[in-house]
Short mmCIF file of C-alpha atoms and ligand atoms in Angstrom, two decimals:
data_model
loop_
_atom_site.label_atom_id
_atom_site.label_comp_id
_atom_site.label_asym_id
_atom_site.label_seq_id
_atom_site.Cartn_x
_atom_site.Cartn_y
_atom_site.Cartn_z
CA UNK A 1 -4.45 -45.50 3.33
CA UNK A 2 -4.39 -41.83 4.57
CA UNK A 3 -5.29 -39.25 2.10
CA UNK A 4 -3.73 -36.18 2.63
CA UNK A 5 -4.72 -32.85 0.80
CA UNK A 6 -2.20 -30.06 0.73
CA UNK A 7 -3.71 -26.69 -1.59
CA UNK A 8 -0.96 -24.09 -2.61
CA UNK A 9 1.77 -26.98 -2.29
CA UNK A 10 3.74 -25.97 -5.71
CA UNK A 11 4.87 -22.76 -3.65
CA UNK A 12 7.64 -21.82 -0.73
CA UNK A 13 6.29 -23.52 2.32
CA UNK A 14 3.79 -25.64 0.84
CA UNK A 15 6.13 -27.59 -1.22
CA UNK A 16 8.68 -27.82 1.66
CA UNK A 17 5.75 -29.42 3.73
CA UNK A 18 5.07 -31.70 0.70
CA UNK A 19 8.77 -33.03 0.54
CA UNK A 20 8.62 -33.57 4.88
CA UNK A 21 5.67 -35.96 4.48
CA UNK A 22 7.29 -37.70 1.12
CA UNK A 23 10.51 -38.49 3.57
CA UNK A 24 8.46 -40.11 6.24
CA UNK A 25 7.89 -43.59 6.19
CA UNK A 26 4.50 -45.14 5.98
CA UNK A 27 1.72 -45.27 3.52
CA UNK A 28 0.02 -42.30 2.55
CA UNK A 29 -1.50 -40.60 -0.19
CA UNK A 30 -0.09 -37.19 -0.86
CA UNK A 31 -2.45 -34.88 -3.04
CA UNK A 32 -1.01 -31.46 -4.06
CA UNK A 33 -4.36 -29.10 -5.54
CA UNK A 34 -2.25 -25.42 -6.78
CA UNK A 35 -3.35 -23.10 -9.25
CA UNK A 36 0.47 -22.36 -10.52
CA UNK A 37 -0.58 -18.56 -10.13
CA UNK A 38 3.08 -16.78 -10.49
CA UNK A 39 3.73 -17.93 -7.12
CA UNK A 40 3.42 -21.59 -7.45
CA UNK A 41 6.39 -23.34 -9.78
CA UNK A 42 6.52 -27.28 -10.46
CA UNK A 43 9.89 -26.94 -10.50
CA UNK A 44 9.47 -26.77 -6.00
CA UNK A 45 8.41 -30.61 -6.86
CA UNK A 46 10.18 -31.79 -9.49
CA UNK A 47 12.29 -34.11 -7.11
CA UNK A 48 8.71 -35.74 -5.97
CA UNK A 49 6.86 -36.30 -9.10
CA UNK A 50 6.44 -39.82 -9.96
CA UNK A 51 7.23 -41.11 -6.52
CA UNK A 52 4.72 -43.40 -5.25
CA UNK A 53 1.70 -42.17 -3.46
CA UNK A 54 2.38 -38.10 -4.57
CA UNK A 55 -0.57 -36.74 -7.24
CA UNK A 56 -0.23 -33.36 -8.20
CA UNK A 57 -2.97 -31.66 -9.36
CA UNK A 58 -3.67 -28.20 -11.31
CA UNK A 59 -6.67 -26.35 -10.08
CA UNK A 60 -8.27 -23.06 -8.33
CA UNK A 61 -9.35 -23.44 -4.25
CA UNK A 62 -12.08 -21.50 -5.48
CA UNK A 63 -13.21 -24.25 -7.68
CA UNK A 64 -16.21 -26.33 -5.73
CA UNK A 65 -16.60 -28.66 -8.64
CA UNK A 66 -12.81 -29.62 -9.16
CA UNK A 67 -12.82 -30.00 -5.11
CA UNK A 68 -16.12 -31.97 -4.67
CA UNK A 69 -14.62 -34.61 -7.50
CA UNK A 70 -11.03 -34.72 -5.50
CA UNK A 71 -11.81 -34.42 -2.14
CA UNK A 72 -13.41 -37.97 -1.52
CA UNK A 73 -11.92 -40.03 1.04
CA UNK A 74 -10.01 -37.02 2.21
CA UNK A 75 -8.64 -36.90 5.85
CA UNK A 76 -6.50 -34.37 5.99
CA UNK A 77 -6.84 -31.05 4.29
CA UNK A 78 -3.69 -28.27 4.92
CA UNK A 79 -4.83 -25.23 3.32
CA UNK A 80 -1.73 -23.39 2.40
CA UNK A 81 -2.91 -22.30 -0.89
CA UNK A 82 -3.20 -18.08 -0.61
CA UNK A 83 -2.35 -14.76 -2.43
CA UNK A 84 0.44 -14.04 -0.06
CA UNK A 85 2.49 -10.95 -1.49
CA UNK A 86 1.64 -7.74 0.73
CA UNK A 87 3.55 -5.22 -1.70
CA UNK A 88 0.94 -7.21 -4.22
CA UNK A 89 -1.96 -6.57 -2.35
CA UNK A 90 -1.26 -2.80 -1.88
CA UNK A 91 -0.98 -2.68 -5.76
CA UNK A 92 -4.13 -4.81 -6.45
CA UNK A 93 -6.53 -6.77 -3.55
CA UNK A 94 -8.92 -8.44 -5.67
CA UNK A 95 -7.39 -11.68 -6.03
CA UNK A 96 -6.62 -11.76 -2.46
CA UNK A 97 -9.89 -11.71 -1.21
CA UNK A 98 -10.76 -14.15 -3.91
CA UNK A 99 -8.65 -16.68 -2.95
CA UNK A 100 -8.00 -16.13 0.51
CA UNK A 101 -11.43 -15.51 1.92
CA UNK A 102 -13.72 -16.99 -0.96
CA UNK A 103 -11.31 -19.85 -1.63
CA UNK A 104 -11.40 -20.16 1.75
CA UNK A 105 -14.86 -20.84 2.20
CA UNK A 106 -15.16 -22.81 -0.88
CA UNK A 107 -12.22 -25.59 0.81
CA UNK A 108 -14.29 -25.49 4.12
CA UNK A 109 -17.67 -26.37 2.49
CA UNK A 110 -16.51 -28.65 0.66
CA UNK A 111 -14.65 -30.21 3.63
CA UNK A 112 -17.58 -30.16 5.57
CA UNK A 113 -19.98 -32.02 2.90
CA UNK A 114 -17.16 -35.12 2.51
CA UNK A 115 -16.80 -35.00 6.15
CA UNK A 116 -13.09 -34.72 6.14
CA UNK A 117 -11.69 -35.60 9.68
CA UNK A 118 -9.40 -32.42 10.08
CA UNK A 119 -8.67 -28.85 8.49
CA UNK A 120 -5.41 -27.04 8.95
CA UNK A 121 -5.39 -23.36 7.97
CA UNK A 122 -2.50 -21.75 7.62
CA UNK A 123 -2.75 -18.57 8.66
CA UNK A 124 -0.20 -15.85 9.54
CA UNK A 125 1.01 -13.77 12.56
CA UNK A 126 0.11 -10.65 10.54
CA UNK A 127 -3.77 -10.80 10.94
CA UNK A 128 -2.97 -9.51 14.85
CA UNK A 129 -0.99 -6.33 13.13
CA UNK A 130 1.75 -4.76 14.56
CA UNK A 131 2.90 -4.79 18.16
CA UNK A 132 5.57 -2.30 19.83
CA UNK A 133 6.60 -3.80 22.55
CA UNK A 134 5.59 -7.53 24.02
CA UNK A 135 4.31 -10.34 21.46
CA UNK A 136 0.89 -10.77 20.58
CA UNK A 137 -1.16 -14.56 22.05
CA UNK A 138 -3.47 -16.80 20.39
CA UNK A 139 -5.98 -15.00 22.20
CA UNK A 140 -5.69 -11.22 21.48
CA UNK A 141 -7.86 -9.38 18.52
CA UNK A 142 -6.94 -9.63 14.89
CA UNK A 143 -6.48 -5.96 13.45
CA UNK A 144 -4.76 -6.70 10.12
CA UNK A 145 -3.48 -3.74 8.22
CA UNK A 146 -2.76 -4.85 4.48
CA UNK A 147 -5.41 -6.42 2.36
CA UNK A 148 -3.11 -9.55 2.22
CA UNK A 149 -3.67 -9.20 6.03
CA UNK A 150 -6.95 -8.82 6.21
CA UNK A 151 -7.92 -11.26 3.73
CA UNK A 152 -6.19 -13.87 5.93
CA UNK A 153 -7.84 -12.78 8.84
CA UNK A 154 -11.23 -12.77 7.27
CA UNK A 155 -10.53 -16.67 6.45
CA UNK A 156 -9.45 -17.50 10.15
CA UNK A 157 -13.00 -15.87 10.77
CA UNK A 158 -14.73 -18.27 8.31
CA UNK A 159 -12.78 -21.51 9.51
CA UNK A 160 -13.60 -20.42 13.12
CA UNK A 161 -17.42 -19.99 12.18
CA UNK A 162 -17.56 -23.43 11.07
CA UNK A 163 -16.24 -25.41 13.69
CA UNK A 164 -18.72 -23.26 15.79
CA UNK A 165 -21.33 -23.56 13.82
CA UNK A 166 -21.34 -26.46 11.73
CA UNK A 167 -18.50 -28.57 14.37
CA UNK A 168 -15.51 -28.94 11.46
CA UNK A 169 -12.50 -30.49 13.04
CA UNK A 170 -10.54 -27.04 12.45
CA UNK A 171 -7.04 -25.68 13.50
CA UNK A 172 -5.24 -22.44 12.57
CA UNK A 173 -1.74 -22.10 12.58
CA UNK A 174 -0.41 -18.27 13.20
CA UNK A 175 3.38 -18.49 11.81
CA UNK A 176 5.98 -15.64 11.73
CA UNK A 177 8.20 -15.02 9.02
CA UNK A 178 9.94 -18.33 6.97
CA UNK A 179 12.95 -18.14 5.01
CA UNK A 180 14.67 -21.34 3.19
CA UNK A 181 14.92 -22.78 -0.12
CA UNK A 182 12.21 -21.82 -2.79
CA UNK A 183 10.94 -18.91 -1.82
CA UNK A 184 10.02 -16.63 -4.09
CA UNK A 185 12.52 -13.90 -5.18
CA UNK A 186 9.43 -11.48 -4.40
CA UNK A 187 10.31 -11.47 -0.96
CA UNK A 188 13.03 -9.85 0.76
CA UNK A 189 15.11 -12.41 2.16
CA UNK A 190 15.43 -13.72 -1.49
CA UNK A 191 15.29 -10.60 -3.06
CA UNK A 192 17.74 -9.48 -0.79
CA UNK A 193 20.09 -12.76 -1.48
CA UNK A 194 19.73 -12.93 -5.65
CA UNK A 195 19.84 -9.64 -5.89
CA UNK A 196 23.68 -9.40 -3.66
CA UNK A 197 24.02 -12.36 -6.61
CA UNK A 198 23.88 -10.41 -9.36
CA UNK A 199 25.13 -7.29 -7.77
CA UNK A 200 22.18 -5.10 -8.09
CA UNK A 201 20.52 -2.64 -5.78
CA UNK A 202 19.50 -4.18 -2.22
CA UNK A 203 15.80 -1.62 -1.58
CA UNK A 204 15.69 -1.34 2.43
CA UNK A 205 12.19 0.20 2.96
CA UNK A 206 11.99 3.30 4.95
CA UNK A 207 15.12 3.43 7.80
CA UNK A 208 15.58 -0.11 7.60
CA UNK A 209 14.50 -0.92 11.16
CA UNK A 210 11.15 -3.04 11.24
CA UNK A 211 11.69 -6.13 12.57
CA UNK A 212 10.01 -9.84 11.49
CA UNK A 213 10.53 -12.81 13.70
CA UNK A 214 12.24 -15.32 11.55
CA UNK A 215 11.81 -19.21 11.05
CA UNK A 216 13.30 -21.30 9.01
CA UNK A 217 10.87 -23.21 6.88
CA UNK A 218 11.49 -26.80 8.05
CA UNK A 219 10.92 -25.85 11.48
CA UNK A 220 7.07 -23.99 10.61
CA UNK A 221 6.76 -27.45 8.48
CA UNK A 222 7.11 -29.49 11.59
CA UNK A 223 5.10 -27.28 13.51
CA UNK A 224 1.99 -27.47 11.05
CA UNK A 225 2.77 -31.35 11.14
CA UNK A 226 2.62 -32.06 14.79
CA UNK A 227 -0.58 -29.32 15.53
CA UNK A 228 -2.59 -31.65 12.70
CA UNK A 229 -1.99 -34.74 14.96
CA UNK A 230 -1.62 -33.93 18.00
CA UNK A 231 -3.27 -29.83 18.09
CA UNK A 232 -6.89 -29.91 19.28
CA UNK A 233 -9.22 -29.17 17.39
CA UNK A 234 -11.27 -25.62 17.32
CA UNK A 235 -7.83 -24.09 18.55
CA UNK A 236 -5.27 -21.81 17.27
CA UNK A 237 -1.37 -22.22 17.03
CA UNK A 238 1.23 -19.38 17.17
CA UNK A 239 4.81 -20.52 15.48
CA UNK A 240 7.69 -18.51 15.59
CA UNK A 241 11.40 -19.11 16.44
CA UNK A 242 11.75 -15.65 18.59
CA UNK A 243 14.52 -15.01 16.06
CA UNK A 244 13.26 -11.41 16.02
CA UNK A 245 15.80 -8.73 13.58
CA UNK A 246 15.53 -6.04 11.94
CA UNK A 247 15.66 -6.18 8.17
CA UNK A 248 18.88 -3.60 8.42
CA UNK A 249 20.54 -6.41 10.07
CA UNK A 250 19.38 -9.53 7.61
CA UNK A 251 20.51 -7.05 4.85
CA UNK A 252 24.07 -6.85 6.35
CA UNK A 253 23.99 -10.84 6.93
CA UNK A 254 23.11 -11.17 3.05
CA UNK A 255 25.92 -9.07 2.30
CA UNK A 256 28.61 -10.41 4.21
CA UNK A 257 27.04 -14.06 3.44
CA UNK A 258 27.21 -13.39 -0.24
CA UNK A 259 30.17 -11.60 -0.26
CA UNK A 260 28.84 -8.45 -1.75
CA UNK A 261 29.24 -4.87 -1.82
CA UNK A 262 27.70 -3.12 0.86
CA UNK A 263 26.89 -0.26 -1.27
CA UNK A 264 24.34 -2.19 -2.69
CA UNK A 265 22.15 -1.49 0.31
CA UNK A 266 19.77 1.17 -0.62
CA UNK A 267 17.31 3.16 1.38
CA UNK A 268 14.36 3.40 -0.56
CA UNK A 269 10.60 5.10 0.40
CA UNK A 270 8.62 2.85 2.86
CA UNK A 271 5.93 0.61 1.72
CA UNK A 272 2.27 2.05 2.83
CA UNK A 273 1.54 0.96 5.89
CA UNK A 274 4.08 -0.79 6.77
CA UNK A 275 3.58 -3.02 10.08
CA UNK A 276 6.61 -2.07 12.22
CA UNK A 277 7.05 -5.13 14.18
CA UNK A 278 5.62 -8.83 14.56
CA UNK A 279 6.31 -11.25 17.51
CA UNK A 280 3.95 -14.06 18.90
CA UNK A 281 4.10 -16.07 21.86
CA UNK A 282 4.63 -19.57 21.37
CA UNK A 283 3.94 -21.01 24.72
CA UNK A 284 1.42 -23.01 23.06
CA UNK A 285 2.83 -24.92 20.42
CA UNK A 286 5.72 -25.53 22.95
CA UNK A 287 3.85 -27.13 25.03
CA UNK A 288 2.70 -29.74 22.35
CA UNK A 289 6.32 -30.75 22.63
CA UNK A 290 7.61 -28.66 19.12
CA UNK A 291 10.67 -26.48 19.52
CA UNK A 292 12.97 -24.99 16.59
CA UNK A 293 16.17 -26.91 15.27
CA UNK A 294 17.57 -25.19 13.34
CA UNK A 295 19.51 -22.17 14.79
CA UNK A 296 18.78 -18.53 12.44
CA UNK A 297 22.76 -17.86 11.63
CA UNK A 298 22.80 -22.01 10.19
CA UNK A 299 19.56 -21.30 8.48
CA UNK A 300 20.85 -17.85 7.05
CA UNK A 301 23.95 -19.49 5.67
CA UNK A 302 21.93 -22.73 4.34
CA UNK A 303 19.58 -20.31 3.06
CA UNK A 304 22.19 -18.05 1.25
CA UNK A 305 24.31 -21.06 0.12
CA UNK A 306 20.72 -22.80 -1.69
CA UNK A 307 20.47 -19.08 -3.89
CA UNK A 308 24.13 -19.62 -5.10
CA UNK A 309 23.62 -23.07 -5.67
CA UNK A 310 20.19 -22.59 -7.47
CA UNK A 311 20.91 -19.88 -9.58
CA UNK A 312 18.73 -21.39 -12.71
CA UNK A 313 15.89 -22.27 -10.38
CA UNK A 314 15.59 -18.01 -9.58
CA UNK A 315 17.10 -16.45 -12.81
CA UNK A 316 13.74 -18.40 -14.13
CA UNK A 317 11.76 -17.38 -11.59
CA UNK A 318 13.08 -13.59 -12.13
CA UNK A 319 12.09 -14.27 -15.65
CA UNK A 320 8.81 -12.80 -17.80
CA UNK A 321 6.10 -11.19 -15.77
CA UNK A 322 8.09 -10.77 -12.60
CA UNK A 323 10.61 -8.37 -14.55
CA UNK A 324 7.35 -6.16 -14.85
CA UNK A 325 6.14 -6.06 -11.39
CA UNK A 326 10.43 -5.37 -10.27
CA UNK A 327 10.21 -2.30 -12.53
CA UNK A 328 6.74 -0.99 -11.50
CA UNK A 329 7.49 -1.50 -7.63
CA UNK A 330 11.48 -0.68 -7.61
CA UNK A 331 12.35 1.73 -10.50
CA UNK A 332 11.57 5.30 -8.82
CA UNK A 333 12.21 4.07 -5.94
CA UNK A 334 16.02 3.06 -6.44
CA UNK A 335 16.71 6.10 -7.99
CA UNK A 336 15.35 8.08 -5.68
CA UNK A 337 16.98 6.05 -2.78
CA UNK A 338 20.25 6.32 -0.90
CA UNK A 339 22.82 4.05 -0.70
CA UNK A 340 23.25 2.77 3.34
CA UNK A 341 26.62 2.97 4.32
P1 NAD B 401 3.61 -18.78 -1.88
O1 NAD B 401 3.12 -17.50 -2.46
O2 NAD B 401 5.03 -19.17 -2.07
O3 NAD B 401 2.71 -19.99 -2.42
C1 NAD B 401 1.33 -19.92 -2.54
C2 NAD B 401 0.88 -21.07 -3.43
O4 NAD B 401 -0.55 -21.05 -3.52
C3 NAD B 401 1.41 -20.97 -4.86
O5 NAD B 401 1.92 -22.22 -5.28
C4 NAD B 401 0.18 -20.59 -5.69
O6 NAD B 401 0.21 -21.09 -7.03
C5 NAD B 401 -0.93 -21.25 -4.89
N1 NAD B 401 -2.25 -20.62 -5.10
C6 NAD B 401 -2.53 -19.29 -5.11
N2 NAD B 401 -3.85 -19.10 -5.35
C7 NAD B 401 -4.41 -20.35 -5.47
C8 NAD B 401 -5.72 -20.82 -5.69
N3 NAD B 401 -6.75 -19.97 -5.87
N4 NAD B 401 -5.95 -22.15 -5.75
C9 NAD B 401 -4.91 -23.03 -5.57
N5 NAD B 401 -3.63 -22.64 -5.39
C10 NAD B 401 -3.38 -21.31 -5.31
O7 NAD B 401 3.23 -18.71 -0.34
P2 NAD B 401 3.98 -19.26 0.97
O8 NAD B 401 4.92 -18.23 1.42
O9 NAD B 401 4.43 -20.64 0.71
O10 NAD B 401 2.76 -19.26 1.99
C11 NAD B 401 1.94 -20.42 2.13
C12 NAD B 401 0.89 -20.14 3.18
O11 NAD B 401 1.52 -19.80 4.41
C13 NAD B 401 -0.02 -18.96 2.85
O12 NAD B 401 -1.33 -19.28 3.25
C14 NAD B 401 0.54 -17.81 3.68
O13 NAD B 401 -0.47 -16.88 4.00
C15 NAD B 401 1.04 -18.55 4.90
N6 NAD B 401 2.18 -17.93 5.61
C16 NAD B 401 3.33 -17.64 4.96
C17 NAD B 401 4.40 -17.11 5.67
C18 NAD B 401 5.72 -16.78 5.02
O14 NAD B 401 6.60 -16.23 5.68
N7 NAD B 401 5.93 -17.11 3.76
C19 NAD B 401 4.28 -16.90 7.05
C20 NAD B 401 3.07 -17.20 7.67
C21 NAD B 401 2.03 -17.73 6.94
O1 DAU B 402 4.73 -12.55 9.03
C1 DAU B 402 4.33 -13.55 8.16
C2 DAU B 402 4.25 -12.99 6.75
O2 DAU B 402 5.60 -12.77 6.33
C3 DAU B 402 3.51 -13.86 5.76
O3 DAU B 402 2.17 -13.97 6.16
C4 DAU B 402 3.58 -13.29 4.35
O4 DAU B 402 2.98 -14.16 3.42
C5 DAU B 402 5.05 -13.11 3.99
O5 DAU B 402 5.17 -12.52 2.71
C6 DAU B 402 5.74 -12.24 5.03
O6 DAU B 402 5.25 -10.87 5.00
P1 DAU B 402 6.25 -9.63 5.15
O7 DAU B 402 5.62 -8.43 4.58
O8 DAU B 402 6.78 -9.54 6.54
O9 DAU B 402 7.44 -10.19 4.22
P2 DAU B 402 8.34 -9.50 3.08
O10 DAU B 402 9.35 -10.53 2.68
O11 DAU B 402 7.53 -8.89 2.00
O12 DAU B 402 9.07 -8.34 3.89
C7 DAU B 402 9.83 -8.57 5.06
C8 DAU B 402 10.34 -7.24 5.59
O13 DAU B 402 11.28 -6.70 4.63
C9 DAU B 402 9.25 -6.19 5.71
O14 DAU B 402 9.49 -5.39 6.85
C10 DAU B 402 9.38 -5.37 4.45
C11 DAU B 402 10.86 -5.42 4.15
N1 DAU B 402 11.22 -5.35 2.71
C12 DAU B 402 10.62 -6.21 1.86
C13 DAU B 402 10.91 -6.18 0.51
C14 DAU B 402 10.23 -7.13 -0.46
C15 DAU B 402 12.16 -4.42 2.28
O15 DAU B 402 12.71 -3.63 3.07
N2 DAU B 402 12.44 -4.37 0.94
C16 DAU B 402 11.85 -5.20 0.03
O16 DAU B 402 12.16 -5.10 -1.18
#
């Protein structure tokens, strides 16, 4: 039977990818290794515990013993596990590098000694940086500009250096932006939606105009899917829909989705450093036969519709420690903002 390891699979797109495989037919073992840092929630899984062939498991990437003891008969590793807030990372990098790059190495030596037959990183369009015009290729330099960034980009170096040097069946995947159900209310498209919800302040950093390339989650989750069967190996994989907006526009769509006041929307001082705009080519991953389903304005609506639905899933989520971090990061901010008309 295939064993199939998938690390940070208690968070957004992790535990989205977990419930794709679950649905497909065929024997399999699924193995989900998280940390449940304040990120990673059981409740993403709840619907898959205790079905046949799913083991969830409670431990740190950066753990070699834990992983020597569970990796085993492993084919398939899909490294999703990560530090992956970029407001976070500006406050405090330490546990990105950690767990990025040294958790990083710790899955691919461990991979290497049990001799697993493939390792999917998943990486991020953000280790290229930020591109004015055109969209970046598999092919151009990384020049990350947040540690989050550059702690991802300093793993694609390490799983690149070991197919190279040590010939592990690697592949990196390069997604843009994914919005859909469970993702955490750090981030602004959920921010953004609970936040219409409750009919608090909407923070639009600086004018409002940097634009992310969106996907919606179950179209990255068959993209990572197909490039671990079919990719080849050594290579790297750009995934984006070429949904590209700018956030002043995803902010209106939450408003009139939610039926909100616009008044909510408040400008709000710009987040250091902030990348201005992301787009990647995805010739590549097209030509593996992948293309998106699901169209941005049906994933916006799904997407809104799953918040109002969910409401005890992110009011728990907004909960304890998060309620901290909102203060510290939005406070001054708020007040000091304007409200976008
Ligand atoms: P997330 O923050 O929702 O989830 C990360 C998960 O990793 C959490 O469950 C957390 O508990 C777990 N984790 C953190 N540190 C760990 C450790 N040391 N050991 C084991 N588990 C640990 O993140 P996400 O948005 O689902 O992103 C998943 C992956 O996809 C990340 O590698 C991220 O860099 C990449 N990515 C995300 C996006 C996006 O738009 N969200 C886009 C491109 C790439
Ligand atoms: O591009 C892929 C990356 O997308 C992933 O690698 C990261 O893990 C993921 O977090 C995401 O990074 P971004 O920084 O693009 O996502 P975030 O949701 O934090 O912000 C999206 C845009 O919205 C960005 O331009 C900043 C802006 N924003 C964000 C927040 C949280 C706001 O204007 N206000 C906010 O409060």
């Amino acid at each position: 039977m295939k064993k199939i390891l998938v690390t940070g699979g208690a968070g957004f797109i992790g535990s989205n990818f977990a419930r794709m495989l679950m649905k497909r037919k065929g024997r399999r073992k699924i193995v989900i290794l998280d940390k449940l840092t304040y990120a990673g929630n059981l409740d993403n899984l709840a619907d898959l515990s205790g079905m046949d062939g799913f083991e969830f498991v409670k431990g740190d990437i950066c753990n070699g013993r834990l992983l020597d003891q569970l990796l085993p008969g492993t084919d398939i590793i899909y490294n999703f596990a990560a530090e992956t807030h970029v407001d976070r990372s500006i406050l405090e990098a330490g546990s990105f590098v950690k767990t990025d790059v040294v958790g990083t190495y710790t899955l691919l030596q461990m991979a290497l000694k049990h001799k697993v037959r493939r390792f999917v990183q998943i990486s991020t369009d953000e280790v290229y940086g930020s591109i004015e015009k055109g969209k970046f290729r598999e092919s151009d330099p990384m020049k990350p500009n947040s540690p989050y960034s550059a702690s991802k980009a300093g793993a694609d170096m390490l799983v690149r250096s070991f197919h190279r040097t040590y010939g592990l069946p690697v592949i990196i995947t390069r997604s843009s932006n994914n919005f859909g159900p469970f993702q955490h209310p750090e981030k602004f498209i959920p921010l953004f939606t609970t936040n219409a919800l409750e009919g608090k302040p909407m923070p639009l950093y600086g004018d409002g105009k940097n634009v992310r390339d969106w996907i919606y989650v179950e179209d990255n989750c068959r993209a990572i899917d197909l490039v671990g069967r079919k990719g080849k190996v050594g290579e790297v994989y750009n995934i984006g829909a070429g949904d590209e907006k700018e956030n002043i526009f995803i902010a209106k769509k939450i408003v009139s989705l939610s039926g909100a006041d616009r008044g909510l929307l408040t400008l709000v001082s710009d987040r250091p450093g902030h990348d201005r705009r992301y787009a990647v080519n995805t010739r590549k991953i097209r030509s593996l036969g992948w293309k998106k389903k699901v169209p941005f304005n049906e994933g916006m609506r799904m997407t809104v519709d799953w918040y109002r639905d969910n409401e005890e899933w992110w009011r728990k989520t907004k909960e304890g420690s998060f309620k901290k971090y909102y203060r510290k990061m939005y406070k001054d901010r708020i007040e000091g903002g304007k409200v976008r008309k």
